[in-house]
Amino acid sequence: MGRKLLLDKAHIEGIRYFDVYRKNGGYAAAEKALKSMSPDQVTEEVKKSGLRGRGGAGFPTGLKWSFLAKPEGVPRYLVCNADESEPGTFKDRYLMEFLPHLLIEGLLISSYALGANTTYIYIRGEYAWIPDILEEAIAEAHKNGFLGKNILGSGFDLDIYVQRGAGAYICGEETALIESLEGKRGNPRIKPPFPAVKGLYQCPTVVNNVETLATIVPIINIGGDEYVKYGTGKSTGTKLISACGNLNKPGVYEIEMNISVEEFIYSDEYCGGIPNGKRLKACIPGGSSVPIVPANLLLTTAKGEKRMMTYESLNDGGFATGTMMGSGGFIVLDEDQCVVRHTLSLARFYHHESCGQCSPCREGTGWMEKVLKNIEHGKGKMSDIDLLWDIQRKIEGNTICPLGDAAAWPVAAAIRHFRDEFEWHVLNPDEAQRRNFGLAHYADPLPVAAAV
Amino acid sequence: MAVQFSEEKLNKVKEIIARYPDGKQKSALIPVLHLAQESFGGWLSADTMDYVAGLLQIEPIEVYEVATFYSMFNLQPVGKYLFEVCQTGPCMLRGSDDIIHYIKEKLGIKNGETTADGLFTLKTVECLGACGYAPMMQLGKFYKEHLTKEKIDQIIAECRAQANN
């Protein structure tokens, strides 16, 4: 059994409520931090833990905190990124829904470390029932003296508010999130200045993911040095993985980052293998934007070692033979799945979600979707495959925010590893068409791909 | 009828505005638009958006540009029950195409259309963050997960029964 730090109490009935959470050791870390540690000591402990941001980018959290500007007389803000919109990723929802006080305790400790007296939880709008859960927990924390004025006699004040978004993947990008929180379209800002200097209302701001902030609680409880012992190398601690696709037991799992990918997919403790005894074809292990890899490269690294569920091992070999931990959104495809069709689905997603601010992304994502739609429906040409490669190259790295890269990488990786499937669709147009006759939402006349 | 929040809703608007620093009431825009959409028939008319602009003391164009950006704001009338079915990769792997096709057949509408009785609208949407419980859809405030054709039949029947009561 893997050791757990975040979900160890998730099975306790009523853990969502303050009294039960408190009885089971809740808010002990907050007491420890506010009563016996200075804000800088908290930040040092987080640095020591090696915690990397759990939203996808994996940037060291303690380092990010240390960048926060601290001019006199200017408020600082902590914003909790609960926008969670990356396909394959649904772990933060689990934390907020079942362990809201864990998040609030994490927010309290983090706000104390950063000197932020107001904190916003920006949650994706579709999670419409979760703000009620969070607000109830916030009210309980207020009532019991863990929010509000002079918390635990420390002289520290904190208010937490929940803000719902309204359906825009791009608002998971920190500067777009800030724009949205200011009541605007979620168009990402050019960096620098970074939010740590000019963020919400042009004030110093830290934006951290839900899982990252919840993880502050066990780090303070057990200490940064002990936290490092969960995991291996630069992948310290535990990580929530949301597993989906063709799996016997999809769901949210907390893993110590020292197990193999094979164990994660096939052991009964985790995903329980592939339904109906099918073979594993491919996997996207870190949310839709990270490269898809075929089964052989997923299970074995470029060095011929077992691929592990760690940042380093998943990335081994770079994009040529590896992939990324990303957000931990683990999407599994069995042998019956069509990679072209799946890639088309993701291309449609990124086209839909492009904010339209940068031309390469605005035009390129739609173009990729059209070309993929033609190939998938047996109306493509062999040159379309190279065209797709060319388009994604022209998007990657040429946009203000990483959505352009996120749109380009799935297409690039699919062509890199599954070019034969793309060619099959071109060479077998009737069969490709026949396989898709049931997809009513694609039954409209196919547009002709541009510039072919 | 002029667009006007109830006293209770106006108090809620004040409470929302108070979450932000003085002069930053525009931050309340998205929450207030959610409130307006819920209060005025499930969509945002130009009159509604103008009303919200007045409440927040911002220009109407600032409301329009936000309302047109976010996919959860409906700019046309929708049915009493809005079926927002996820069609992105993980849901597709678990059969969302078939579910969408079945809903279309069952209700006799295409994507984006509303049934003649005004009860149901079908809208396909991109990832709702329920990938492990796919296929799924959003209905009002809640998610309906692990969808099957039988579950769709049941949901439609429940909606019809509720509408008739």
Coordinates of C-alpha atoms in Angstrom, one line a residue:
Chain A
M1 CA 0.0 0.0 0.0
G2 CA 1.4 3.4 -1.0
R3 CA 1.6 5.9 1.8
K4 CA -0.8 8.9 1.5
L5 CA -0.4 12.5 2.6
L6 CA -3.4 14.2 1.1
L7 CA -6.1 11.5 0.9
D8 CA -5.2 9.6 4.0
K9 CA -8.3 10.9 5.8
A10 CA -10.6 11.1 2.7
H11 CA -12.4 7.9 3.8
I12 CA -13.5 9.3 7.1
E13 CA -17.2 10.0 7.2
G14 CA -18.0 13.7 7.5
I15 CA -14.4 14.8 7.0
R16 CA -15.9 17.6 4.9
Y17 CA -17.0 19.3 8.1
F18 CA -14.9 21.3 10.4
D19 CA -15.5 19.3 13.6
V20 CA -14.6 16.0 12.0
Y21 CA -11.6 17.4 10.2
R22 CA -10.4 19.1 13.4
K23 CA -10.9 15.9 15.5
N24 CA -8.8 14.0 13.0
G25 CA -5.8 16.3 13.3
G26 CA -7.0 19.1 11.0
Y27 CA -5.6 22.6 11.4
A28 CA -2.7 21.3 13.5
A29 CA -0.3 22.5 10.7
A30 CA -2.0 25.9 10.7
E31 CA -1.5 26.2 14.5
K32 CA 2.1 25.1 14.2
A33 CA 2.9 27.6 11.4
L34 CA 1.1 30.6 12.9
K35 CA 2.1 30.0 16.5
S36 CA 5.7 28.8 16.2
M37 CA 7.0 29.7 12.7
S38 CA 7.8 33.0 11.0
P39 CA 6.4 33.5 7.4
D40 CA 10.0 33.1 6.1
Q41 CA 10.4 29.8 8.0
V42 CA 7.3 28.4 6.4
T43 CA 8.6 29.4 2.9
E44 CA 12.0 27.7 3.8
E45 CA 10.2 24.5 4.8
V46 CA 8.3 24.5 1.5
K47 CA 11.6 25.0 -0.4
K48 CA 13.2 22.2 1.6
S49 CA 10.3 19.9 0.6
G50 CA 11.1 20.2 -3.1
L51 CA 7.4 20.6 -3.8
R52 CA 6.8 21.4 -7.5
G53 CA 3.6 23.1 -8.6
R54 CA 0.9 20.5 -9.2
G55 CA -1.0 22.4 -11.9
G56 CA 1.1 21.1 -14.7
A57 CA 4.2 23.2 -15.1
G58 CA 6.0 21.7 -12.1
F59 CA 7.8 24.9 -11.1
P60 CA 9.3 24.8 -7.5
T61 CA 6.7 26.3 -5.2
G62 CA 9.0 27.7 -2.6
L63 CA 11.1 29.4 -5.2
K64 CA 7.9 30.9 -6.8
W65 CA 6.9 32.2 -3.4
S66 CA 10.3 33.8 -2.9
F67 CA 9.9 35.9 -6.0
L68 CA 6.9 37.7 -4.5
A69 CA 7.6 41.5 -4.4
K70 CA 7.0 43.0 -0.9
P71 CA 6.7 46.8 -1.4
E72 CA 5.5 48.6 1.7
G73 CA 1.8 49.6 1.8
V74 CA 0.8 47.5 -1.2
P75 CA -1.5 44.5 -0.6
R76 CA -0.4 41.1 -1.7
Y77 CA -2.7 38.4 -3.0
L78 CA -2.7 34.6 -3.1
V79 CA -5.0 33.2 -5.8
C80 CA -5.9 29.5 -5.7
N81 CA -6.1 28.2 -9.2
A82 CA -9.1 25.8 -9.2
D83 CA -9.9 26.3 -12.8
E84 CA -8.9 22.7 -13.6
S85 CA -9.8 22.4 -17.3
E86 CA -7.1 20.3 -18.8
P87 CA -8.7 17.2 -20.5
G88 CA -7.9 14.1 -18.4
T89 CA -7.5 16.2 -15.2
F90 CA -10.1 16.0 -12.4
K91 CA -8.1 15.6 -9.2
D92 CA -8.6 19.1 -7.8
R93 CA -12.3 18.6 -7.9
Y94 CA -11.9 15.6 -5.6
L95 CA -9.9 17.6 -3.1
M96 CA -12.4 20.5 -3.0
E97 CA -15.4 18.3 -2.9
F98 CA -14.3 15.9 -0.2
L99 CA -11.6 17.7 1.7
P100 CA -12.4 21.4 1.6
H101 CA -10.8 22.1 4.9
L102 CA -7.5 20.7 3.8
L103 CA -7.5 23.3 1.0
I104 CA -8.5 26.1 3.4
E105 CA -5.9 25.1 5.9
G106 CA -3.3 25.1 3.1
L107 CA -4.5 28.5 2.0
L108 CA -4.2 29.9 5.5
I109 CA -0.6 28.7 5.9
S110 CA 0.4 29.9 2.5
S111 CA -1.3 33.3 2.9
Y112 CA 0.5 33.7 6.2
A113 CA 3.8 32.8 4.5
L114 CA 3.2 35.3 1.7
G115 CA 1.7 38.1 3.8
A116 CA -1.6 38.0 1.9
N117 CA -4.7 39.1 3.8
T118 CA -7.1 38.4 1.0
T119 CA -7.2 35.1 -1.0
Y120 CA -9.4 34.2 -3.9
I121 CA -10.2 30.7 -5.0
Y122 CA -10.9 30.9 -8.7
I123 CA -12.9 27.8 -9.6
R124 CA -14.1 26.7 -13.1
G125 CA -17.7 27.8 -13.5
E126 CA -18.9 24.3 -14.4
Y127 CA -18.1 23.0 -11.0
A128 CA -21.2 24.9 -9.9
W129 CA -22.0 22.9 -6.8
I130 CA -18.5 23.1 -5.3
P131 CA -18.5 26.8 -4.3
D132 CA -21.3 26.0 -1.9
I133 CA -19.1 23.3 -0.3
L134 CA -16.2 25.7 -0.1
E135 CA -18.2 28.6 1.2
E136 CA -19.7 26.4 3.9
A137 CA -16.2 25.3 5.0
I138 CA -15.0 28.9 4.9
A139 CA -17.9 29.9 7.2
E140 CA -17.0 27.1 9.6
A141 CA -13.3 28.1 9.6
H142 CA -14.4 31.7 10.4
K143 CA -16.7 30.6 13.2
N144 CA -13.9 28.6 14.8
G145 CA -11.3 31.4 14.6
F146 CA -9.2 30.0 11.7
L147 CA -10.1 32.8 9.4
G148 CA -10.9 36.5 10.0
K149 CA -9.1 38.9 12.3
N150 CA -6.1 38.0 14.5
I151 CA -6.2 34.3 13.7
L152 CA -5.0 32.2 16.7
G153 CA -3.8 35.4 18.3
S154 CA -1.0 35.7 15.7
G155 CA -2.0 39.2 14.6
F156 CA -2.6 37.7 11.1
D157 CA -5.9 38.5 9.3
L158 CA -7.2 36.5 6.4
D159 CA -10.4 36.4 4.3
I160 CA -11.0 33.8 1.6
Y161 CA -13.5 34.3 -1.2
V162 CA -14.7 31.9 -3.9
Q163 CA -15.1 33.2 -7.5
R164 CA -16.6 31.1 -10.3
G165 CA -15.3 31.3 -13.8
A166 CA -17.7 30.8 -16.7
G167 CA -16.2 28.3 -19.1
A168 CA -12.8 29.1 -20.5
Y169 CA -9.9 26.7 -20.4
I170 CA -7.5 29.6 -20.9
C171 CA -8.3 30.9 -17.5
G172 CA -6.2 28.1 -16.0
E173 CA -3.2 30.2 -17.3
E174 CA -2.3 32.4 -14.3
T175 CA -2.4 35.8 -16.0
A176 CA -5.6 34.9 -17.9
L177 CA -7.0 33.9 -14.5
I178 CA -6.1 37.2 -13.1
E179 CA -7.8 39.1 -15.9
S180 CA -10.9 37.0 -15.4
L181 CA -10.9 37.7 -11.7
E182 CA -10.7 41.4 -12.6
G183 CA -14.0 40.9 -14.6
K184 CA -12.5 40.8 -18.0
R185 CA -12.1 38.4 -20.9
G186 CA -9.5 35.8 -20.0
N187 CA -6.8 37.0 -22.3
P188 CA -3.3 36.2 -21.0
R189 CA -0.9 39.0 -20.3
I190 CA 2.5 39.4 -21.7
K191 CA 5.2 38.5 -19.1
P192 CA 7.2 40.2 -17.6
P193 CA 6.0 41.7 -15.4
F194 CA 5.2 38.5 -13.7
P195 CA 2.3 38.2 -11.3
A196 CA 4.8 38.1 -8.4
V197 CA 5.5 41.8 -9.2
K198 CA 2.3 43.0 -10.9
G199 CA -0.6 40.5 -10.6
L200 CA -4.1 41.0 -9.3
Y201 CA -5.0 44.7 -9.4
Q202 CA -1.4 45.3 -10.4
C203 CA -0.3 44.1 -6.9
P204 CA 2.1 41.3 -6.1
T205 CA 0.3 38.0 -6.5
V206 CA 1.1 34.3 -6.2
V207 CA -1.1 31.9 -8.2
N208 CA -0.9 28.3 -7.1
N209 CA -2.9 25.2 -7.9
V210 CA -5.4 23.5 -5.5
E211 CA -3.3 20.4 -5.0
T212 CA -0.1 22.5 -4.5
L213 CA -1.8 24.5 -1.7
A214 CA -3.4 21.5 -0.1
T215 CA 0.1 19.8 0.0
I216 CA 1.4 22.7 2.2
V217 CA -0.5 21.1 5.1
P218 CA 1.4 17.8 5.3
I219 CA 4.7 19.5 4.5
I220 CA 4.3 21.7 7.6
N221 CA 3.0 18.7 9.6
I222 CA 5.8 16.4 8.9
G223 CA 8.5 18.8 7.8
G224 CA 10.2 19.4 4.5
D225 CA 12.9 16.8 5.1
E226 CA 10.4 14.0 5.8
Y227 CA 8.3 15.0 2.8
V228 CA 11.3 14.5 0.5
K229 CA 11.4 10.8 1.6
Y230 CA 8.1 10.2 -0.2
G231 CA 9.2 10.0 -3.8
T232 CA 12.5 10.0 -5.4
G233 CA 15.1 12.4 -6.8
K234 CA 13.5 15.7 -7.8
S235 CA 10.1 14.2 -7.7
T236 CA 9.4 14.5 -4.0
G237 CA 6.3 13.7 -2.0
T238 CA 3.1 12.3 -3.3
K239 CA 1.1 13.2 -6.4
L240 CA -2.6 13.0 -7.2
I241 CA -3.1 11.2 -10.5
S242 CA -6.5 11.3 -12.2
A243 CA -6.8 8.3 -14.4
C244 CA -9.3 7.9 -17.2
G245 CA -9.9 6.4 -20.7
N246 CA -9.8 2.7 -21.2
L247 CA -9.1 1.5 -17.6
N248 CA -10.9 -0.9 -15.4
K249 CA -10.8 1.5 -12.4
P250 CA -10.6 5.1 -13.6
G251 CA -10.5 7.6 -10.7
V252 CA -8.3 9.8 -8.5
Y253 CA -5.2 8.1 -6.9
E254 CA -2.5 9.4 -4.6
I255 CA 0.8 7.8 -5.5
E256 CA 4.2 8.1 -4.0
M257 CA 6.4 9.1 -6.9
N258 CA 8.5 5.9 -6.8
I259 CA 6.2 3.4 -8.5
S260 CA 6.4 2.3 -12.1
V261 CA 3.9 3.3 -14.8
E262 CA 3.2 -0.4 -15.4
E263 CA 2.3 -0.9 -11.7
F264 CA 0.0 2.1 -11.9
I265 CA -1.9 0.8 -14.9
Y266 CA -2.1 -2.9 -14.1
S267 CA -2.1 -3.3 -10.3
D268 CA -5.3 -3.8 -8.4
E269 CA -4.3 -1.1 -6.0
Y270 CA -4.5 1.5 -8.8
C271 CA -6.2 1.2 -12.2
G272 CA -6.6 -2.5 -12.4
G273 CA -5.6 -2.9 -16.1
I274 CA -7.4 -2.5 -19.4
P275 CA -11.1 -3.6 -19.8
N276 CA -11.9 -6.8 -21.6
G277 CA -8.3 -7.9 -21.7
K278 CA -7.4 -5.5 -24.5
R279 CA -3.9 -4.4 -25.0
L280 CA -2.5 -1.0 -24.1
K281 CA -2.0 1.1 -27.2
A282 CA -0.9 4.5 -25.9
C283 CA -1.2 6.9 -23.1
I284 CA -1.1 10.6 -22.3
P285 CA 0.1 10.6 -18.7
G286 CA -0.1 14.3 -17.8
G287 CA -3.2 15.9 -19.3
S288 CA -4.1 16.3 -22.9
S289 CA -1.4 18.9 -23.7
V290 CA 1.5 16.6 -23.0
P291 CA 2.9 14.2 -25.7
I292 CA 1.1 10.9 -26.3
V293 CA 3.4 7.9 -26.2
P294 CA 2.9 4.4 -27.5
A295 CA 2.8 1.5 -25.0
N296 CA 6.4 0.4 -25.5
L297 CA 7.8 3.8 -24.8
L298 CA 5.4 4.4 -22.0
L299 CA 6.5 1.4 -20.1
T300 CA 10.2 1.6 -20.9
T301 CA 12.5 4.7 -21.0
A302 CA 15.0 5.5 -23.7
K303 CA 17.6 4.0 -21.4
G304 CA 15.7 0.7 -21.4
E305 CA 14.7 1.1 -17.8
K306 CA 11.2 0.8 -16.3
R307 CA 9.4 4.1 -16.8
M308 CA 8.5 5.5 -13.4
M309 CA 5.7 7.8 -12.3
T310 CA 8.2 10.7 -11.7
Y311 CA 8.8 14.0 -13.4
E312 CA 12.3 12.8 -14.5
S313 CA 11.4 9.4 -15.7
L314 CA 8.3 10.4 -17.7
N315 CA 10.4 13.1 -19.4
D316 CA 13.3 10.7 -20.1
G317 CA 14.3 11.0 -23.8
G318 CA 12.6 14.3 -24.2
F319 CA 9.7 14.6 -26.6
A320 CA 11.3 12.1 -29.0
T321 CA 10.7 9.1 -26.7
G322 CA 9.3 10.6 -23.5
T323 CA 6.4 12.6 -22.3
M324 CA 5.7 14.7 -19.1
M325 CA 4.1 14.4 -15.7
G326 CA 2.1 17.6 -16.4
S327 CA -1.1 17.8 -14.3
G328 CA -1.2 14.1 -13.7
G329 CA -4.2 13.6 -16.0
F330 CA -3.6 10.1 -17.1
I331 CA -5.5 9.1 -20.3
V332 CA -5.2 5.5 -21.5
L333 CA -6.1 4.3 -25.0
D334 CA -6.6 0.6 -25.7
E335 CA -5.8 -1.2 -29.0
D336 CA -9.2 -0.4 -30.5
Q337 CA -8.8 3.3 -30.3
C338 CA -8.0 5.5 -33.3
V339 CA -5.2 7.9 -32.6
V340 CA -6.2 10.2 -35.4
R341 CA -9.7 10.5 -34.1
H342 CA -8.5 11.1 -30.6
T343 CA -6.1 13.8 -31.9
L344 CA -8.9 15.4 -33.8
S345 CA -10.9 15.5 -30.6
L346 CA -8.1 17.3 -28.8
A347 CA -7.5 19.7 -31.7
R348 CA -11.1 20.6 -31.6
F349 CA -10.8 21.3 -27.9
Y350 CA -7.8 23.6 -28.3
H351 CA -9.4 25.4 -31.3
H352 CA -12.5 26.0 -29.2
E353 CA -10.5 27.2 -26.2
S354 CA -8.1 29.5 -28.0
C355 CA -8.7 33.0 -26.7
G356 CA -7.9 34.4 -30.1
Q357 CA -5.4 36.9 -29.0
C358 CA -2.4 35.5 -31.0
S359 CA -2.7 34.8 -34.7
P360 CA -0.7 31.5 -34.7
C361 CA -3.0 30.0 -32.1
R362 CA -6.3 31.5 -33.3
E363 CA -5.8 30.5 -36.9
G364 CA -3.5 27.5 -36.5
T365 CA -5.7 25.5 -34.1
G366 CA -8.7 25.8 -36.4
W367 CA -6.6 24.9 -39.4
M368 CA -5.3 21.8 -37.6
E369 CA -8.8 20.7 -36.7
K370 CA -9.9 21.0 -40.3
V371 CA -7.0 19.1 -41.7
L372 CA -7.4 16.4 -39.1
K373 CA -11.1 16.2 -39.7
N374 CA -10.4 15.5 -43.4
I375 CA -7.8 12.9 -42.7
E376 CA -10.0 11.1 -40.1
H377 CA -12.9 11.0 -42.6
G378 CA -10.9 9.6 -45.4
K379 CA -10.8 12.9 -47.3
G380 CA -7.1 13.7 -46.6
K381 CA -4.0 13.7 -48.8
M382 CA -0.6 12.4 -47.9
S383 CA 0.7 15.9 -48.0
D384 CA -1.8 16.8 -45.2
I385 CA 0.3 15.0 -42.7
D386 CA 3.3 17.2 -43.4
L387 CA 1.0 20.2 -43.5
L388 CA -0.1 19.3 -40.0
W389 CA 3.5 19.0 -38.9
D390 CA 4.2 22.4 -40.4
I391 CA 1.3 24.1 -38.8
Q392 CA 2.0 22.8 -35.3
R393 CA 5.7 23.9 -35.6
K394 CA 4.5 27.4 -36.5
I395 CA 2.2 27.6 -33.5
E396 CA 4.7 26.2 -30.9
G397 CA 6.6 28.9 -29.1
N398 CA 4.9 31.7 -31.0
T399 CA 2.2 32.7 -28.7
I400 CA 1.9 34.8 -25.5
C401 CA 0.8 31.9 -23.4
P402 CA 1.4 28.1 -23.4
L403 CA -2.0 27.3 -25.0
G404 CA -0.3 27.4 -28.4
D405 CA 2.3 24.8 -27.2
A406 CA -0.5 22.8 -25.6
A407 CA -2.4 22.7 -28.9
A408 CA 0.7 21.8 -31.0
W409 CA 2.3 19.1 -28.8
P410 CA -0.5 16.5 -29.1
V411 CA -0.5 16.8 -32.9
A412 CA 3.3 16.6 -33.1
A413 CA 3.5 13.6 -30.8
A414 CA 0.7 11.7 -32.6
I415 CA 2.4 12.2 -36.0
R416 CA 5.8 11.3 -34.5
H417 CA 4.6 8.0 -33.0
F418 CA 1.6 7.1 -35.1
R419 CA 2.3 8.4 -38.6
D420 CA 1.3 5.0 -40.0
E421 CA -2.2 5.5 -38.7
F422 CA -2.5 8.9 -40.4
E423 CA -1.2 7.3 -43.6
W424 CA -3.7 4.5 -43.3
H425 CA -6.6 7.0 -43.2
V426 CA -5.3 8.6 -46.4
L427 CA -4.7 5.2 -48.2
N428 CA -8.0 3.7 -47.0
P429 CA -10.5 6.5 -47.4
D430 CA -13.6 4.3 -47.8
E431 CA -12.8 2.3 -44.7
A432 CA -12.0 5.5 -42.7
Q433 CA -15.3 7.0 -43.8
R434 CA -17.2 3.8 -42.9
R435 CA -15.7 3.7 -39.4
N436 CA -17.1 7.2 -38.8
F437 CA -20.6 7.0 -40.2
G438 CA -22.1 6.9 -36.7
L439 CA -20.5 10.2 -35.6
A440 CA -23.4 12.4 -36.1
H441 CA -21.7 15.5 -34.9
Y442 CA -19.2 15.3 -37.7
A443 CA -21.9 14.5 -40.3
D444 CA -21.9 18.0 -41.6
P445 CA -20.1 18.6 -45.0
L446 CA -16.4 18.6 -44.6
P447 CA -14.6 21.9 -45.3
V448 CA -11.7 21.7 -47.7
A449 CA -8.4 22.1 -45.9
A450 CA -6.8 25.4 -46.6
A451 CA -3.6 25.8 -48.5
V452 CA -3.2 22.1 -49.4
Chain B
M1 CA -41.2 43.6 -18.4
A2 CA -38.2 45.6 -17.3
V3 CA -35.2 43.6 -16.1
Q4 CA -34.9 44.0 -12.3
F5 CA -33.4 41.8 -9.6
S6 CA -35.5 41.0 -6.5
E7 CA -34.5 42.7 -3.3
E8 CA -32.9 39.5 -2.2
K9 CA -30.8 39.2 -5.3
L10 CA -29.8 42.9 -5.1
N11 CA -28.5 42.2 -1.6
K12 CA -26.5 39.2 -3.0
V13 CA -25.0 41.6 -5.6
K14 CA -23.9 43.9 -2.9
E15 CA -22.4 41.0 -1.0
I16 CA -20.5 39.9 -4.1
I17 CA -19.1 43.5 -4.7
A18 CA -17.9 43.7 -1.1
R19 CA -15.5 40.8 -1.8
Y20 CA -13.3 43.1 -3.8
P21 CA -11.3 46.2 -3.0
D22 CA -13.0 49.6 -3.3
G23 CA -13.2 50.7 -7.0
K24 CA -12.7 47.1 -8.2
Q25 CA -16.4 46.2 -8.5
K26 CA -15.9 45.1 -12.1
S27 CA -14.5 41.9 -10.5
A28 CA -18.0 41.1 -9.6
L29 CA -19.0 41.0 -13.3
I30 CA -18.8 37.2 -13.9
P31 CA -20.6 36.2 -10.6
V32 CA -23.3 38.8 -11.3
L33 CA -23.8 37.6 -14.8
H34 CA -24.2 34.0 -13.4
L35 CA -26.9 35.4 -11.1
A36 CA -28.6 37.3 -13.9
Q37 CA -28.6 34.2 -16.2
E38 CA -30.2 32.1 -13.4
S39 CA -32.7 34.9 -12.6
F40 CA -33.8 35.8 -16.1
G41 CA -34.7 32.6 -18.0
G42 CA -31.3 31.0 -18.4
W43 CA -29.8 33.4 -20.9
L44 CA -28.5 37.0 -21.1
S45 CA -30.4 39.4 -23.3
A46 CA -29.0 42.8 -24.3
D47 CA -31.4 44.4 -21.8
T48 CA -30.1 42.1 -19.0
M49 CA -26.5 42.9 -19.9
D50 CA -27.2 46.6 -19.9
Y51 CA -28.9 46.3 -16.5
V52 CA -25.8 44.5 -15.1
A53 CA -23.6 47.2 -16.5
G54 CA -25.7 49.8 -14.7
L55 CA -25.5 47.9 -11.4
L56 CA -21.7 47.7 -11.6
Q57 CA -21.2 51.2 -12.9
I58 CA -19.3 50.0 -16.0
E59 CA -19.9 50.4 -19.7
P60 CA -22.3 48.0 -21.5
I61 CA -19.5 47.1 -23.9
E62 CA -17.5 45.8 -20.9
V63 CA -20.3 43.4 -20.2
Y64 CA -20.8 42.3 -23.8
E65 CA -17.1 41.5 -24.3
V66 CA -17.2 39.2 -21.2
A67 CA -20.5 37.6 -21.9
T68 CA -19.4 36.7 -25.5
F69 CA -16.1 35.3 -24.3
Y70 CA -17.2 32.6 -21.8
S71 CA -19.0 29.5 -23.0
M72 CA -21.3 29.2 -20.0
F73 CA -23.2 32.4 -20.9
N74 CA -26.1 31.8 -23.2
L75 CA -26.8 34.7 -25.6
Q76 CA -29.9 33.1 -27.0
P77 CA -32.9 31.6 -25.2
V78 CA -32.4 27.9 -24.2
G79 CA -34.8 25.2 -23.1
K80 CA -35.8 24.7 -19.5
Y81 CA -33.3 21.8 -19.4
L82 CA -30.0 22.4 -21.0
F83 CA -28.1 19.1 -21.8
E84 CA -24.4 20.1 -22.0
V85 CA -22.7 16.9 -23.1
C86 CA -18.9 16.6 -23.0
Q87 CA -17.3 15.4 -26.2
T88 CA -13.6 15.9 -25.5
G89 CA -11.0 13.0 -25.8
P90 CA -11.5 11.1 -22.5
C91 CA -15.3 11.2 -22.8
M92 CA -15.0 10.3 -26.5
L93 CA -12.9 7.2 -25.5
R94 CA -15.9 6.1 -23.3
G95 CA -18.6 6.6 -25.9
S96 CA -19.8 10.2 -25.8
D97 CA -20.3 10.2 -29.5
D98 CA -23.0 7.5 -29.1
I99 CA -24.6 9.3 -26.2
I100 CA -24.8 12.6 -28.2
H101 CA -26.2 10.7 -31.2
Y102 CA -28.8 9.0 -29.0
I103 CA -29.9 12.3 -27.4
K104 CA -30.4 13.8 -30.9
E105 CA -32.5 10.9 -32.0
K106 CA -34.5 10.7 -28.8
L107 CA -35.3 14.5 -28.7
G108 CA -35.4 15.0 -32.5
I109 CA -33.1 18.0 -32.4
K110 CA -29.6 18.8 -33.6
N111 CA -26.7 20.2 -31.6
G112 CA -27.6 23.7 -30.4
E113 CA -31.4 23.3 -31.0
T114 CA -34.3 23.3 -28.6
T115 CA -37.3 21.0 -28.7
A116 CA -40.5 22.4 -30.0
D117 CA -42.1 22.3 -26.5
G118 CA -39.2 24.5 -25.2
L119 CA -38.1 21.9 -22.7
F120 CA -34.8 20.6 -23.9
T121 CA -31.7 22.1 -25.5
L122 CA -28.7 20.1 -26.6
K123 CA -25.2 21.6 -26.5
T124 CA -22.0 19.8 -26.9
V125 CA -19.2 21.2 -24.8
E126 CA -15.5 20.7 -24.2
C127 CA -13.9 19.1 -21.2
L128 CA -16.0 19.4 -18.0
G129 CA -13.3 17.8 -15.7
A130 CA -15.2 14.6 -15.1
C131 CA -13.0 12.4 -17.3
G132 CA -12.9 9.4 -14.9
Y133 CA -16.7 9.3 -14.8
A134 CA -17.3 9.5 -18.6
P135 CA -19.4 9.8 -20.6
M136 CA -21.1 12.7 -18.8
M137 CA -23.1 15.8 -19.1
Q138 CA -23.9 18.9 -17.1
L139 CA -27.6 19.5 -16.3
G140 CA -28.2 22.7 -14.4
K141 CA -25.9 22.9 -11.4
F142 CA -24.9 19.2 -11.3
Y143 CA -23.1 16.6 -13.3
K144 CA -24.7 13.4 -14.7
E145 CA -22.0 10.8 -15.0
H146 CA -21.4 7.3 -16.4
L147 CA -24.1 7.9 -18.9
T148 CA -25.8 5.1 -20.8
K149 CA -28.8 5.2 -23.1
E150 CA -31.0 3.9 -20.2
K151 CA -29.7 6.7 -18.0
I152 CA -30.5 9.3 -20.7
D153 CA -34.1 7.9 -21.0
Q154 CA -34.4 8.2 -17.2
I155 CA -33.1 11.8 -17.1
I156 CA -35.4 12.9 -19.9
A157 CA -38.4 11.2 -18.2
E158 CA -37.5 12.9 -14.9
C159 CA -37.2 16.3 -16.5
R160 CA -40.6 15.9 -18.2
A161 CA -42.2 14.8 -15.0
Q162 CA -40.7 17.7 -13.1
A163 CA -41.9 20.1 -15.8
N164 CA -45.4 18.8 -15.6
N165 CA -45.7 19.3 -11.8

